[in-house]
mmCIF file of C-alpha atoms and ligand atoms in Angstrom:
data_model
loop_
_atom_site.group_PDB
_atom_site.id
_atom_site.type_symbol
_atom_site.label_atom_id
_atom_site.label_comp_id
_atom_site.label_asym_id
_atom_site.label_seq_id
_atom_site.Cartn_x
_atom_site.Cartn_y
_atom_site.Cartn_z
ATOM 1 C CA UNK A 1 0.000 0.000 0.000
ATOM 2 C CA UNK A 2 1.732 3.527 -1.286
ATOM 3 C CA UNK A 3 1.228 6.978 1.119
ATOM 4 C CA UNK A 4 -1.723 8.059 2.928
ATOM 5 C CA UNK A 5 -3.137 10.756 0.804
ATOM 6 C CA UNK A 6 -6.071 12.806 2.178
ATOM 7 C CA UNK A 7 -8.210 14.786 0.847
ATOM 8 C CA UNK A 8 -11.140 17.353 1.424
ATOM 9 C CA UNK A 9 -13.164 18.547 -1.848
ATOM 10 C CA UNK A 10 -13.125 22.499 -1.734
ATOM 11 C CA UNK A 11 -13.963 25.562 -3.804
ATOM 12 C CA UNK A 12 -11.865 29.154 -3.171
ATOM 13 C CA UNK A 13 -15.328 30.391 -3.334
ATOM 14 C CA UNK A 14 -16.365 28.987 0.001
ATOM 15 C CA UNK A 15 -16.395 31.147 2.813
ATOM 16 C CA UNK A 16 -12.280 31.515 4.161
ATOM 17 C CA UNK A 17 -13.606 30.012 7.592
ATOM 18 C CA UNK A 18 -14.699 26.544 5.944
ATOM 19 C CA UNK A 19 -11.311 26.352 3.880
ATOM 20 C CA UNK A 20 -9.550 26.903 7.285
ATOM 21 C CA UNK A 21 -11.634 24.551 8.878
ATOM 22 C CA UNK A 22 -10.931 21.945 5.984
ATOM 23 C CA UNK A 23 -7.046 22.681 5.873
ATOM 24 C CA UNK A 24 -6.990 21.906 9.864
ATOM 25 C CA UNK A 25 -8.984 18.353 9.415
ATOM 26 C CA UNK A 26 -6.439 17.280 7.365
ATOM 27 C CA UNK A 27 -3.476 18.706 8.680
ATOM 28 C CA UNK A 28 -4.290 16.786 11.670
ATOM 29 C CA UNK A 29 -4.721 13.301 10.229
ATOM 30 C CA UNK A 30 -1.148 13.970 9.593
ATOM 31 C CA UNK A 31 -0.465 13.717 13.775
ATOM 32 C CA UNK A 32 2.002 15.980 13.621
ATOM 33 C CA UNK A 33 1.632 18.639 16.073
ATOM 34 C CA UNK A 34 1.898 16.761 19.305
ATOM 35 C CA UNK A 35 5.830 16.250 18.405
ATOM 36 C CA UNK A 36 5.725 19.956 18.570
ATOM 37 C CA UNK A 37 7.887 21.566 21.659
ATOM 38 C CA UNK A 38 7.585 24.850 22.746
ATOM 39 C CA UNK A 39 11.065 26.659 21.734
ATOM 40 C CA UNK A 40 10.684 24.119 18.288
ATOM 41 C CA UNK A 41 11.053 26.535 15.620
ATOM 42 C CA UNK A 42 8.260 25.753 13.170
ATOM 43 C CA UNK A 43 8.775 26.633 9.237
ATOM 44 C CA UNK A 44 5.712 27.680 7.729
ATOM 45 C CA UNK A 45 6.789 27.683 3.919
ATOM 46 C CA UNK A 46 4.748 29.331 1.440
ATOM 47 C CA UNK A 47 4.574 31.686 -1.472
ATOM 48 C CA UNK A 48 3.378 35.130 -0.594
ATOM 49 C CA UNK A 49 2.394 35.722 -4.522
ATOM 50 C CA UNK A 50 3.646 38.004 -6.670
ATOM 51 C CA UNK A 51 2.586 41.557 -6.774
ATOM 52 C CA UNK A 52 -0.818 42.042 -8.825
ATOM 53 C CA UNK A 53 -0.739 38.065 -8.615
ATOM 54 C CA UNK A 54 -4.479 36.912 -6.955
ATOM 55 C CA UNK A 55 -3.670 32.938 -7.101
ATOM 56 C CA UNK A 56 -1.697 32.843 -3.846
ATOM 57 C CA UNK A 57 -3.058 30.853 -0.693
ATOM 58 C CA UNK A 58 -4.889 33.084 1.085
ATOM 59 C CA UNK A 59 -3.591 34.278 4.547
ATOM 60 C CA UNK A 60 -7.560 33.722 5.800
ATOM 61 C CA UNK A 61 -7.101 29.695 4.671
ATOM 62 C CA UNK A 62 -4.382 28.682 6.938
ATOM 63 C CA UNK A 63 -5.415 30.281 10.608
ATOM 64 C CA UNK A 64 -6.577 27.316 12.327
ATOM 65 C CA UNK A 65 -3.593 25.387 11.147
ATOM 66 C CA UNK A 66 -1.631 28.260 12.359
ATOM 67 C CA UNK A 67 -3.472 29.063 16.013
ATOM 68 C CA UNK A 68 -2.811 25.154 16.757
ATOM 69 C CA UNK A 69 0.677 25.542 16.198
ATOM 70 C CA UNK A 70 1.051 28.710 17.718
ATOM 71 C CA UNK A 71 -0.334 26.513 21.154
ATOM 72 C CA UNK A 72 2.234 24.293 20.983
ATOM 73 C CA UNK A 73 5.716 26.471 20.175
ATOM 74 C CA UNK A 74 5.879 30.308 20.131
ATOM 75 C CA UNK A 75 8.294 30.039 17.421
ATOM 76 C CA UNK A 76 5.958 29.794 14.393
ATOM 77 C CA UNK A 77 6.733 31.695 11.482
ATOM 78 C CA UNK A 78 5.968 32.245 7.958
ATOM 79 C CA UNK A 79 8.538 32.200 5.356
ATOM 80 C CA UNK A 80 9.902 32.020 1.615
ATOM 81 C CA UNK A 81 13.325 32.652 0.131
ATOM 82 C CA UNK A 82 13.721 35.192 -2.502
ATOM 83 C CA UNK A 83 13.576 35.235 -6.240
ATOM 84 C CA UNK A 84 15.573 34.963 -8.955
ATOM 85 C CA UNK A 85 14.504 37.356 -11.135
ATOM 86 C CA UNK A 86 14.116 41.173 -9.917
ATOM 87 C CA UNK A 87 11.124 42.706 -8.662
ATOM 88 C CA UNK A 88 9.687 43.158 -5.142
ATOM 89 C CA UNK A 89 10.348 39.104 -3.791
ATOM 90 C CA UNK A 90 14.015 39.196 -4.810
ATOM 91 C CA UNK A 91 15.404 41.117 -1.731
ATOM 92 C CA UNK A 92 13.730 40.382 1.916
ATOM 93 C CA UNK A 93 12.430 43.868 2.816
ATOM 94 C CA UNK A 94 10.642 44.125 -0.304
ATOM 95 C CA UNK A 95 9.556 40.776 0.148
ATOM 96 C CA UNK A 96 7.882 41.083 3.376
ATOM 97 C CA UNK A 97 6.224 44.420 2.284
ATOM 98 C CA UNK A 98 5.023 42.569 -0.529
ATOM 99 C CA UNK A 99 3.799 39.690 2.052
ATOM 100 C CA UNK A 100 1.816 42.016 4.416
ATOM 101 C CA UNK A 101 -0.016 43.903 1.658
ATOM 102 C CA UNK A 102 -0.908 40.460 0.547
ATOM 103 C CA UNK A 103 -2.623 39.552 4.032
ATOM 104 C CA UNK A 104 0.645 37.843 5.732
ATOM 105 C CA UNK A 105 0.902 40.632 8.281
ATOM 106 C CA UNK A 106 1.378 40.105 12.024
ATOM 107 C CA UNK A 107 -2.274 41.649 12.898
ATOM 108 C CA UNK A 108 -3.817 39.233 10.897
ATOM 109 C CA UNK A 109 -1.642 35.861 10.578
ATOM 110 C CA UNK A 110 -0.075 36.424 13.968
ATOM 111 C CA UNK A 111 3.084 35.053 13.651
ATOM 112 C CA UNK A 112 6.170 36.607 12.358
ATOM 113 C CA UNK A 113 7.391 36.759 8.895
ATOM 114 C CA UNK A 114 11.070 35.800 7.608
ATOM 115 C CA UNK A 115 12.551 35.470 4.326
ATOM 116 C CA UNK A 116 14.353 32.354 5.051
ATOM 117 C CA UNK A 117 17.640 32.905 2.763
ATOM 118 C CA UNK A 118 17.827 36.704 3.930
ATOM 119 C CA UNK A 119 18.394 39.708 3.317
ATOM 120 C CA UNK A 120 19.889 39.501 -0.413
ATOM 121 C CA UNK A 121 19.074 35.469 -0.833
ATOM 122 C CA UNK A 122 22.710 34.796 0.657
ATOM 123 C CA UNK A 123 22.321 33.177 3.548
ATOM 124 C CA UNK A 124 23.036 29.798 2.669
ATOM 125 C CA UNK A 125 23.805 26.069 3.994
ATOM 126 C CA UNK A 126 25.122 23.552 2.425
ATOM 127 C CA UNK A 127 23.570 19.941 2.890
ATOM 128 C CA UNK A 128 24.801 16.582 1.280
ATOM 129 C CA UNK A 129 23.380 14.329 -1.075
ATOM 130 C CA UNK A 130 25.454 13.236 -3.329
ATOM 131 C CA UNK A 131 22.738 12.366 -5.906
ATOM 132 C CA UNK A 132 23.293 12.313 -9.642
ATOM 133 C CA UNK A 133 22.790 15.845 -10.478
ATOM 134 C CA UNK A 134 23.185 17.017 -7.003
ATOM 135 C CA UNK A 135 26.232 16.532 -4.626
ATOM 136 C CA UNK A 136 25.510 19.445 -2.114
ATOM 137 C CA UNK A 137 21.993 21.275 -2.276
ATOM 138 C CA UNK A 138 22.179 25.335 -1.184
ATOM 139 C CA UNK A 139 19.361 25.310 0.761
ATOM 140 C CA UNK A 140 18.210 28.680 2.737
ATOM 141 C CA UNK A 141 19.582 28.474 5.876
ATOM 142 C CA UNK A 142 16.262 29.407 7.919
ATOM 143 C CA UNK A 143 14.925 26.187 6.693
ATOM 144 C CA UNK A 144 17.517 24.260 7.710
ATOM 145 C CA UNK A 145 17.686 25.363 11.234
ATOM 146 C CA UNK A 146 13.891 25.019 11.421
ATOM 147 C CA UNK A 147 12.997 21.800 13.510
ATOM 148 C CA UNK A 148 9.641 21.622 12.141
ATOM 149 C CA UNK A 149 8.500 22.114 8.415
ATOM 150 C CA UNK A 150 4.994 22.633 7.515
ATOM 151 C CA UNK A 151 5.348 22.871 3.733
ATOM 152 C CA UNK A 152 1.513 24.482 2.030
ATOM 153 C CA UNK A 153 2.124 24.685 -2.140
ATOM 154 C CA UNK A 154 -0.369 26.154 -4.477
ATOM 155 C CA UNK A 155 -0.246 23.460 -7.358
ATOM 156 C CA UNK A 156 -0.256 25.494 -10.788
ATOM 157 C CA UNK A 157 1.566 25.244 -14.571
ATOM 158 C CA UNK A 158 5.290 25.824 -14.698
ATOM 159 C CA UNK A 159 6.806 27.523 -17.658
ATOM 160 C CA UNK A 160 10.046 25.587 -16.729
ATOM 161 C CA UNK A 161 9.058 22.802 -14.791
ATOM 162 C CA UNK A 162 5.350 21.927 -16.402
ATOM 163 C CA UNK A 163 3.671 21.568 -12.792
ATOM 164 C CA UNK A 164 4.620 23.454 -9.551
ATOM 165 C CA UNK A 165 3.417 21.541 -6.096
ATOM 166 C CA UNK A 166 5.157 20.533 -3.139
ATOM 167 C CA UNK A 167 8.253 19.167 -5.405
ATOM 168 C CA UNK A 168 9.031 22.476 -6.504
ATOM 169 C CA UNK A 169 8.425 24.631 -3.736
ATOM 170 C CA UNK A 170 10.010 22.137 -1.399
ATOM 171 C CA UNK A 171 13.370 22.192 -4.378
ATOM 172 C CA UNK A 172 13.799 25.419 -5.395
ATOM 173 C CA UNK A 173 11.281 27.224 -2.582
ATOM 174 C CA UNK A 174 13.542 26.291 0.092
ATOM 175 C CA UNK A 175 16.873 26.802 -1.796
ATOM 176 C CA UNK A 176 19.252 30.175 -1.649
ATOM 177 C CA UNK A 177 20.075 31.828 -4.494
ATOM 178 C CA UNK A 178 23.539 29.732 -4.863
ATOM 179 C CA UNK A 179 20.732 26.911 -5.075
ATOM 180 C CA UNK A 180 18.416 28.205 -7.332
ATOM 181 C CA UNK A 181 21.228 29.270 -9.879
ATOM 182 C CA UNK A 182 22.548 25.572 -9.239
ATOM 183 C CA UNK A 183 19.182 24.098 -10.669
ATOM 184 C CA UNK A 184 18.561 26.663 -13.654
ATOM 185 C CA UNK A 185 22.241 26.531 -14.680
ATOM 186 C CA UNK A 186 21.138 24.521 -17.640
ATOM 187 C CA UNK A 187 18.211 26.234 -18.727
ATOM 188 C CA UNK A 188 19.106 28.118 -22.079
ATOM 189 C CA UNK A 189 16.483 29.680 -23.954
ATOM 190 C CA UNK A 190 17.507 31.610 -27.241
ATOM 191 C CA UNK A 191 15.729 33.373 -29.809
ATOM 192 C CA UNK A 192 14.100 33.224 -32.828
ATOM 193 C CA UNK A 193 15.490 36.113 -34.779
ATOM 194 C CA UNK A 194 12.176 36.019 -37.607
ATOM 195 C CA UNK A 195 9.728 36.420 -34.704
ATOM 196 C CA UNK A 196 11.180 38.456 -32.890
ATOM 197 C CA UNK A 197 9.859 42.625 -33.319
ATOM 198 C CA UNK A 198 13.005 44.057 -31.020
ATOM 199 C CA UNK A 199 11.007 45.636 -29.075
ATOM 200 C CA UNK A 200 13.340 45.284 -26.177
ATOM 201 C CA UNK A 201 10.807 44.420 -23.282
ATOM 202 C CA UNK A 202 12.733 41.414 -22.537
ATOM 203 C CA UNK A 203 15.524 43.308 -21.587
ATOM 204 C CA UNK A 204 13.678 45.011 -19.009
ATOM 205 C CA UNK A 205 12.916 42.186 -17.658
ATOM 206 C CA UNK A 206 16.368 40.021 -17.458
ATOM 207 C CA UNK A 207 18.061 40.718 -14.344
ATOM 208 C CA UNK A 208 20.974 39.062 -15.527
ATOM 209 C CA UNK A 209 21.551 41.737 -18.429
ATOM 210 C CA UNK A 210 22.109 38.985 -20.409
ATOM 211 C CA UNK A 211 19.829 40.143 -23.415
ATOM 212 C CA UNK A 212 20.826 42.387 -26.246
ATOM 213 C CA UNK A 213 19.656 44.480 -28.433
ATOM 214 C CA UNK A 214 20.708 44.217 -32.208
ATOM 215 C CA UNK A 215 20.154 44.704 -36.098
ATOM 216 C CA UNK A 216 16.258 43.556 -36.346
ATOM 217 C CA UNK A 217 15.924 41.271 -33.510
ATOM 218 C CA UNK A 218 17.764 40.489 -29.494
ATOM 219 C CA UNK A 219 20.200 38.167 -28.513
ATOM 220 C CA UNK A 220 21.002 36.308 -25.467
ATOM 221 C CA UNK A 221 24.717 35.569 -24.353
ATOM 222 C CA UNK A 222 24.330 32.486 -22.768
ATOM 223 C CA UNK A 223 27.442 32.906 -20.312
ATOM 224 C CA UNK A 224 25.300 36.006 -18.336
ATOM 225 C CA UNK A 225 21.791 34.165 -18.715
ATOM 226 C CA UNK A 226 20.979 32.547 -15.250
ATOM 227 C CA UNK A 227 18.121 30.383 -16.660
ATOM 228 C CA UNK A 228 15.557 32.160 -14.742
ATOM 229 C CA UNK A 229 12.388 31.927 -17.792
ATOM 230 C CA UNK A 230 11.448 35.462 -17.074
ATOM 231 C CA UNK A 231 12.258 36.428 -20.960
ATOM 232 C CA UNK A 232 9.934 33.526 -21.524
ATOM 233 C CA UNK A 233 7.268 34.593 -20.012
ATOM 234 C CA UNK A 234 6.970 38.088 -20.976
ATOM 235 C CA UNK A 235 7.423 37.949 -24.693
ATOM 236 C CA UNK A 236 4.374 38.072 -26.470
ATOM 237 C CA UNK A 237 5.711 37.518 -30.156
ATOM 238 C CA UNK A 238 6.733 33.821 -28.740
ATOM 239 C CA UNK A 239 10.442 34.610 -30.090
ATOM 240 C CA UNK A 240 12.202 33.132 -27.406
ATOM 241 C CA UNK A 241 12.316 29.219 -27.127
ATOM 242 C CA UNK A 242 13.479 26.588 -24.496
ATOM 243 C CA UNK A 243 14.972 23.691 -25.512
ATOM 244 C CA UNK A 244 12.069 21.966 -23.390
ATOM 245 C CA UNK A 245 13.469 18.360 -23.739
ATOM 246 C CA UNK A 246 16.807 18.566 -22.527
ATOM 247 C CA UNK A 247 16.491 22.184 -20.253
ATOM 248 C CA UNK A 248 13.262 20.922 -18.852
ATOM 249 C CA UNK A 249 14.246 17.685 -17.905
ATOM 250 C CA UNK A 250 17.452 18.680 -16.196
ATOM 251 C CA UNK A 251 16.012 21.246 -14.413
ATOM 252 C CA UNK A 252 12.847 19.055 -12.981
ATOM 253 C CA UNK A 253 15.597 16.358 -11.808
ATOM 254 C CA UNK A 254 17.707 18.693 -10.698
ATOM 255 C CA UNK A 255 14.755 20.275 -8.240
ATOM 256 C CA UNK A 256 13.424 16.850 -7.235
ATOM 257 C CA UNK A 257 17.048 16.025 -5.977
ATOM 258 C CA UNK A 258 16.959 19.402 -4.356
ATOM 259 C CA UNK A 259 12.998 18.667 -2.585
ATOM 260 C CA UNK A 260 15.093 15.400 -1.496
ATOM 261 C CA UNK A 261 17.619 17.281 0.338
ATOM 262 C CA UNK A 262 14.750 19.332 2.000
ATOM 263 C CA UNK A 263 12.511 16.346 3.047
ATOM 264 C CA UNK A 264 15.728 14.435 4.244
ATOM 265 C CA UNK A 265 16.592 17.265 6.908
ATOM 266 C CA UNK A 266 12.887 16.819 8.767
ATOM 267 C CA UNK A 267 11.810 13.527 7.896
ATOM 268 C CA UNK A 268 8.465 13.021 10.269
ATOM 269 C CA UNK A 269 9.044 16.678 11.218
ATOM 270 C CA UNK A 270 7.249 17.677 7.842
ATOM 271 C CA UNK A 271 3.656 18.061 6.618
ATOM 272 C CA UNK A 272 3.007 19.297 3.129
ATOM 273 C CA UNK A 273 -0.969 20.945 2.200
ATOM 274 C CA UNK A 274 -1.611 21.439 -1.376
ATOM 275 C CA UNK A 275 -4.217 24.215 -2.671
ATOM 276 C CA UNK A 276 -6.163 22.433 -5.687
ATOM 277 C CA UNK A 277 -7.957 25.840 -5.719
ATOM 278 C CA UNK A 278 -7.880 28.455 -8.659
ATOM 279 C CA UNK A 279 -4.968 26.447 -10.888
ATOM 280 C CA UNK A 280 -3.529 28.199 -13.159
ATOM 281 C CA UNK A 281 -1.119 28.161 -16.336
ATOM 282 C CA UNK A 282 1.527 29.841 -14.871
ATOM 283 C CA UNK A 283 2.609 29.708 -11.151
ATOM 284 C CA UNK A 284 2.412 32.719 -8.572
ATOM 285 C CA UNK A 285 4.951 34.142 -9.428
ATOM 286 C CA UNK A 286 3.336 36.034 -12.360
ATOM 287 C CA UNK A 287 2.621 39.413 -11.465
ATOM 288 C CA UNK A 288 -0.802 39.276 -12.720
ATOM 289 C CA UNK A 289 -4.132 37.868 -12.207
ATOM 290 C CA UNK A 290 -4.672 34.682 -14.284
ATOM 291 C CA UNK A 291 -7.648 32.979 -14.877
ATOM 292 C CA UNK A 292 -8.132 29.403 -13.333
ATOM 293 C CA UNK A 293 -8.010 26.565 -16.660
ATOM 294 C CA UNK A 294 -9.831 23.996 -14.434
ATOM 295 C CA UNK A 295 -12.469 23.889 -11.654
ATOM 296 C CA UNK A 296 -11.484 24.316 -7.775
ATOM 297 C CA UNK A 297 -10.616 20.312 -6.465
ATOM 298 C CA UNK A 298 -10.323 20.664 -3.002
ATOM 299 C CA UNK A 299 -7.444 20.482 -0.617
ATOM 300 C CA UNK A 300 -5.155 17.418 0.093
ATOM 301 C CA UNK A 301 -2.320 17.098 2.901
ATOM 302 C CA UNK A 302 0.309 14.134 3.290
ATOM 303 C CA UNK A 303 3.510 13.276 4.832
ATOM 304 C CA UNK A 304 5.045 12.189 1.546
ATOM 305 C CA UNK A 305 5.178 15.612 -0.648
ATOM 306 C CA UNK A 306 5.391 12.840 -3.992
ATOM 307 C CA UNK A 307 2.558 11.117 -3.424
ATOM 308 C CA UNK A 308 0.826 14.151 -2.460
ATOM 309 C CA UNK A 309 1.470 16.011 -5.851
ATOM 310 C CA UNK A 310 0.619 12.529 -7.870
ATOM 311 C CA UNK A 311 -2.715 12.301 -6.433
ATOM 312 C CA UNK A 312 -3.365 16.256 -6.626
ATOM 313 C CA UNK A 313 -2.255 15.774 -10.748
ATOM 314 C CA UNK A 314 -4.087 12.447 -10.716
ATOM 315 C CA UNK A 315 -6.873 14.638 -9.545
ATOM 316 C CA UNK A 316 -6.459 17.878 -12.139
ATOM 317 C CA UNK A 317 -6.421 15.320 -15.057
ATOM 318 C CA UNK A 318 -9.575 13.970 -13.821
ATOM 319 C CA UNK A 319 -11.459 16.801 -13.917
ATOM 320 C CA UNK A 320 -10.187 18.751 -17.008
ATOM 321 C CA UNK A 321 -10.575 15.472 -18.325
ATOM 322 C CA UNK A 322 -7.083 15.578 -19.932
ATOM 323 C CA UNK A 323 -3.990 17.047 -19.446
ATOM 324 C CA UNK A 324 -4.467 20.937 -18.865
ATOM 325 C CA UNK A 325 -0.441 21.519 -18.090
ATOM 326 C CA UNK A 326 0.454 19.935 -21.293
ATOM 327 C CA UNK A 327 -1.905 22.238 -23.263
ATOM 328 C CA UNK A 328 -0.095 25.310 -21.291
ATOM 329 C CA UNK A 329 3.158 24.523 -22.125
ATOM 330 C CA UNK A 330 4.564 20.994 -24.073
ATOM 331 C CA UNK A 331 6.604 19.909 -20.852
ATOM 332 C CA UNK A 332 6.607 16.224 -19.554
ATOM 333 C CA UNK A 333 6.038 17.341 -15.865
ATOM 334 C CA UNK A 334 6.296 13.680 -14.762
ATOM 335 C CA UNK A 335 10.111 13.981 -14.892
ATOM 336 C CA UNK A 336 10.112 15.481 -10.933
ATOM 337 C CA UNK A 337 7.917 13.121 -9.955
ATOM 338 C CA UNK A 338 9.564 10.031 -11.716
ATOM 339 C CA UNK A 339 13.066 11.166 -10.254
ATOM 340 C CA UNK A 340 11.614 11.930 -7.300
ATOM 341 C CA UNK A 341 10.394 8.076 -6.902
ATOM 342 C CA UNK A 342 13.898 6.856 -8.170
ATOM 343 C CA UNK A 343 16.293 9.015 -5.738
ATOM 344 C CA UNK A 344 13.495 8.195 -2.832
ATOM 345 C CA UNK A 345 11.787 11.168 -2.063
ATOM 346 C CA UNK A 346 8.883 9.489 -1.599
ATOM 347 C CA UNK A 347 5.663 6.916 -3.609
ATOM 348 C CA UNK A 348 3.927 7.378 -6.420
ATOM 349 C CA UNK A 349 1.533 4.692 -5.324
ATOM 350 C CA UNK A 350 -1.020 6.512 -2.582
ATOM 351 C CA UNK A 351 -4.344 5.655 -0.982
ATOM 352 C CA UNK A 352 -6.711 8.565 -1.269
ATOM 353 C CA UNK A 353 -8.465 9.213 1.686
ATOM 354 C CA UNK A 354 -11.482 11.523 1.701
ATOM 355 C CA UNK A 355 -12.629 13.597 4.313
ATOM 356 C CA UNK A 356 -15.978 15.646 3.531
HETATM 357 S S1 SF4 B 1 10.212 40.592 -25.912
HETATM 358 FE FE1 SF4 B 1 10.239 39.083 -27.601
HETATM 359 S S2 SF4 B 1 9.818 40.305 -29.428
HETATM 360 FE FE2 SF4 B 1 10.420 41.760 -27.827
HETATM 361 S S3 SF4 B 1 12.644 42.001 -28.084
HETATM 362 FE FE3 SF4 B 1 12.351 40.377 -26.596
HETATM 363 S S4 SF4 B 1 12.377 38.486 -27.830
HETATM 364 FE FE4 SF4 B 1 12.070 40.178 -29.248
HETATM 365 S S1 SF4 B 2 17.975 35.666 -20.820
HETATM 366 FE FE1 SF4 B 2 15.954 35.084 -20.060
HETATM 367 S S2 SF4 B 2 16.310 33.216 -18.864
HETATM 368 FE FE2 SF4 B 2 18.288 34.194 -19.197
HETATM 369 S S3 SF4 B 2 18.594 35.449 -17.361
HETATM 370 FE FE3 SF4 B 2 17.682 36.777 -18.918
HETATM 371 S S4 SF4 B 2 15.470 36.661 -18.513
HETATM 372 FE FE4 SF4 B 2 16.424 34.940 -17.423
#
């Protein structure tokens, strides 16, 4: 018999109470909490969602999860590392700014905030694994020092990775920036000269500064580019291509192997919640509003993160009735979950258990 699996069919349109209510049933078939101690410092990881982004879990969801933890240690807290790319989550004070107007402020959540790699996304530990992509994962060193990890992932599209769930924000959510440079190091995208208009947007957007601007059409040097997709995302001509075979797959293995060194450090001492609610092409951190490409499923909670995100994809494809991440971007998503079963991050096989 594979993982316990549970599950609680939910709509973001129901009242925030009922989601909270829903998100604490199954967070405590998970038994977790009574290993709690009272100076344990508990890691809530999340994503605070982009600015202008609406998909993010909602502050208002996670409060009774939250007030029964806060009983049991007063060292709770909220966190995330920071981005990547530039913009308001790549630097901590911005970050947390960003948080609180998003809901995540002490009045309301009640427990403090931290951006777990730091200030600038440098503070940094380095944990062994010596997996096949991975010898030493750069994880953000206010996750490893966390006792506790309490791990709640919005599952959406990935214009890298095809899905984003607890794989991904356990691998590259809870890595530095050393760490999340180490996974996208083979991402490459380069562009298609005939599509492209030069209208230079992309450039705006590369914090690397590794686009330029030439005779008819950009370029990217590929010894500045840091893999991050953002050029991807934001140009609307489609000029600039992946090559999604190769970059993709690395960079899903690469993660898994990263969500392995993660899940090593806590063992028992983690509980991972995904949000089947408002799923989306892209993931959260798009800094706009996106419309859902699939009814609300519900909410589901495991101690195996792999066997949680196979039976919340098992669970998309079921309702869309196909499969709605291909048709967002051509991406074999099954990679992190397939690498993730062969390293030992966790099953694929799971027994869904629903609670109403
Ligand atoms: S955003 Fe697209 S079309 Fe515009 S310059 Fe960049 S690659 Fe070319
Ligand atoms: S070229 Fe694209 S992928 Fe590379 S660093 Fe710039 S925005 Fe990121």
């Amino acid at each position: 018999m594979g993982a316990r699996v549970f599950f609680s069919p939910a709509s973001a349109s129901e009242p925030a109470e009922d989601l909270a209510r829903k998100a604490e049933r199954l967070f405590l078939e998970l038994g977790f909490e009574e290993r709690i101690g009272e100076e344990s410092f508990v890691a809530l990881k999340t994503h605070f969602g982009e600015k202008h982004n609406k998909g993010y879990i909602q502050p208002a969801w996670l409060t009774r999860v939250v007030d029964r933890l806060r009983r049991r240690s007063r060292r709770v807290f909220f966190t995330d590392t920071n981005t990547l790319y530039t913009g308001p989550r790549a630097n901590a004070v911005e970050h947390v700014r960003l948080a609180w107007d998003h809901g995540f402020s002490a009045d309301r959540v009640v427990v403090p905030l931290l951006i777990a790699d730091g200030l600038i996304g440098r503070d940094s530990e380095e944990v062994k694994v010596g997996l096949s992509r991975v010898k030493t994962a750069k994880l953000a060193s206010g996750i490893v020092h966390a006792d506790f990890l309490v791990c709640f992932s919005h599952i959406t599209g990935h214009i890298i990775a095809g899905v984003g769930a607890a794989v991904k924000n356990l691998g590259m959510g809870c890595a530095s920036r050393a760490g999340k440079l180490e996974q996208h190091s083979d991402v490459h995208p380069t562009v298609k000269a005939k599509a492209c208009s030069n209208c230079g947007i992309c450039l705006d957007y590369c914090s690397a500064g590794a686009i330029v601007q030439g005779e008819g059409s950009v370029r990217i040097q590929d010894d500045r580019c840091i893999g991050c997709g953002e050029c991807l995302v934001v140009c609307k001509s489609g000029a600039i291509k992946m090559r999604w075979d190769e970059d993709a797959v690395r960079l899903q293995e690469k993660m898994a192997e990263y969500a392995y060194a993660v899940h090593s450090l806590f063992g028992e001492r983690a509980a991972y919640l995904n949000f089947a609610l408002n799923i989306t092409k892209d993931c959260d951190c798009m800094a706009r509003a996106q419309k859902p490409v699939v009814d609300d499923i519900g909410l589901l909670a495991s101690s195996d993160p792999l066997a949680l995100d196979k039976a919340s994809i098992d669970l998309v494809m079921e309702r869309s009735g196909g499969d709605v991440f291909r048709k967002g971007y051509d991406i074999d998503w099954s990679v992190q979950l397939n690498h993730g079963s062969r390293i030992g991050l966790g099953s694929l096989d799971y027994e869904l258990v629903i609670r109403d």
